[in-house]
Every structure is written in structure tokens, then in C-alpha cells.
CSV table of C-alpha atoms in Angstrom, one decimal:
chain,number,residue,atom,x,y,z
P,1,UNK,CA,0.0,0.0,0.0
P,2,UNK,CA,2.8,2.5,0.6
P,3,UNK,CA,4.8,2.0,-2.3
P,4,UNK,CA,1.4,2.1,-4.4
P,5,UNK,CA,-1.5,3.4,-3.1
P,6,UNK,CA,-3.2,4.3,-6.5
P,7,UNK,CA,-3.4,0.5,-6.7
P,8,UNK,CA,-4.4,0.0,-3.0
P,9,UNK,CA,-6.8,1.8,-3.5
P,10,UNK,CA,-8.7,0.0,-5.9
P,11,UNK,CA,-8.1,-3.4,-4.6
P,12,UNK,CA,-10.4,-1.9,-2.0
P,13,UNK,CA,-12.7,-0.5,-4.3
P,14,UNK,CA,-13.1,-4.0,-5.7
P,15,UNK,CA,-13.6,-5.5,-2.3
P,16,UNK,CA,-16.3,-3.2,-1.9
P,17,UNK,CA,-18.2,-3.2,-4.9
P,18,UNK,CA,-19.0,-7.1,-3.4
P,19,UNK,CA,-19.0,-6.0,0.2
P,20,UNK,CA,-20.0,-2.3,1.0
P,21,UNK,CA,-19.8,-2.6,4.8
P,22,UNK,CA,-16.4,-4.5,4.9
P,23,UNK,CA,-15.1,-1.9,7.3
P,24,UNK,CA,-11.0,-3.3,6.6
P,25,UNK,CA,-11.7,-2.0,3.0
P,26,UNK,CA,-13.2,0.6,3.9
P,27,UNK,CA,-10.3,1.8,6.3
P,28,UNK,CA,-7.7,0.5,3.8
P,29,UNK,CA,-9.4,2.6,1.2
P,30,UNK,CA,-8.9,5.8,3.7
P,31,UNK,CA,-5.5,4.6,4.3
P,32,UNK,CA,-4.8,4.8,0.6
P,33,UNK,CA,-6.5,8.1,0.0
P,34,UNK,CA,-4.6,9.4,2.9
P,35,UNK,CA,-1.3,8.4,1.0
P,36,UNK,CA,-2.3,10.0,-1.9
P,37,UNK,CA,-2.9,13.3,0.3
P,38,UNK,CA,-6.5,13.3,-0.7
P,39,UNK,CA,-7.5,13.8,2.6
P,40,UNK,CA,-10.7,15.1,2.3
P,41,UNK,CA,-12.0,12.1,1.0
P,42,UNK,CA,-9.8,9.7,3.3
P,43,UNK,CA,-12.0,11.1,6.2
P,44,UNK,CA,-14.7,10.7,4.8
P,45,UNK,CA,-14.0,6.7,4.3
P,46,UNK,CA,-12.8,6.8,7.7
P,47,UNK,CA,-16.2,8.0,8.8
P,48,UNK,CA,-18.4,5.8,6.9
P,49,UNK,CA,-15.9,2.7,8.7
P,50,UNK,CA,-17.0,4.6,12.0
P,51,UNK,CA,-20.7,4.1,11.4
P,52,UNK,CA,-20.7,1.1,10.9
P,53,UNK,CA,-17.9,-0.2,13.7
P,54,UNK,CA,-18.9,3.1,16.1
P,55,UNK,CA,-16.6,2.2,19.0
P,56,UNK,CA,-13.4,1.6,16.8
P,57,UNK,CA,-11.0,4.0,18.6
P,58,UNK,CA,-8.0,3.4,16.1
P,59,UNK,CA,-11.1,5.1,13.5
P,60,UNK,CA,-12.0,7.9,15.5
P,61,UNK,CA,-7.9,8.6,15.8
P,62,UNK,CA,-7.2,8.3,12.3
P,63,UNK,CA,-9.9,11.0,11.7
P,64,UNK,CA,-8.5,13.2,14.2
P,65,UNK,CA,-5.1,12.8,13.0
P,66,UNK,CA,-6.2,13.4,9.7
P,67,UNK,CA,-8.1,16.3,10.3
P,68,UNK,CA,-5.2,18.2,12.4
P,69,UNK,CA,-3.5,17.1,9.3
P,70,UNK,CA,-5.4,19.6,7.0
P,71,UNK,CA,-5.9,22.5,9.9
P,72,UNK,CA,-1.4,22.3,9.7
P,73,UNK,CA,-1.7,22.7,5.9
P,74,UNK,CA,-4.3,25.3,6.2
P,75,UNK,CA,-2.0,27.2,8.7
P,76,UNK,CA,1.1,27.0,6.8
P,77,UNK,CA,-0.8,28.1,3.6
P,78,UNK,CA,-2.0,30.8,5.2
P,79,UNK,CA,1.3,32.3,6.8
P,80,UNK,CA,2.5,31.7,3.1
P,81,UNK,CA,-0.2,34.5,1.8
P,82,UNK,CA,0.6,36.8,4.4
């Protein structure tokens, strides 16, 4: 998955064309995303995994990490402008 996430990616996308709630493809999906920086849509996977496996705290991390992730990028963008 690190060296190609592209490719991660849609092994997982396979996965869950046959099994929409898997919540391992689902997270490895957001894992993949998250590589690619297309963190936007990484949480979201992460959150659909969280609905359906609501008291997964490794989840509710990665979403956290992920979304102090962007509020750093947003910062240093910002300082960049000014």
C-alpha cells in the first residue's frame, strides 16, 4: 500500500463493490486516499468505517489525525499568503 497506493486503492474499491460494509476496506481505502494526500476524502471513508464499527478508537484517531492534518496545511498556507 505505501509504495502504491493508486493500486491499494482500488483493490479496495473492488472489495467493496461485493461487500460495501467491509469496514478493513473501507479503512484500507482511507489509508490509501490518505497516502495519496486526498485527505478530504480519506476522512470521509474513515467515517463511513465509524458508522458502521462506532466504537473503533483506532477510526475515531485516524480521523483526528487526519483532520489536524489539514488544519497544519491550512496554517502553513495561510502564513505563506501573508
Amino acid at each position: 500500500l505505501n509504495k502504491e497506493p493508486e493500486k491499494g486503492k482500488e483493490c479496495f474499491e473492488e472489495v467493496l463493490a461485493k461487500e460495501p460494509e467491509n469496514v478493513e476496506a473501507i479503512r484500507g481505502k482511507g489509508m490509501a486516499l490518505s497516502l495519496l494526500d486526498r485527505l478530504p476524502e480519506a476522512i470521509e471513508c474513515f467515517e463511513e468505517a465509524l458508522k458502521i464499527a462506532p466504537n473503533t478508537k483506532d477510526i475515531k484517531e485516524k480521523i483526528k489525525e487526519l483532520k489536524d492534518e489539514i488544519a497544519s496545511k491550512n496554517k502553513k498556507r495561510t502564513k505563506k499568503q501573508q
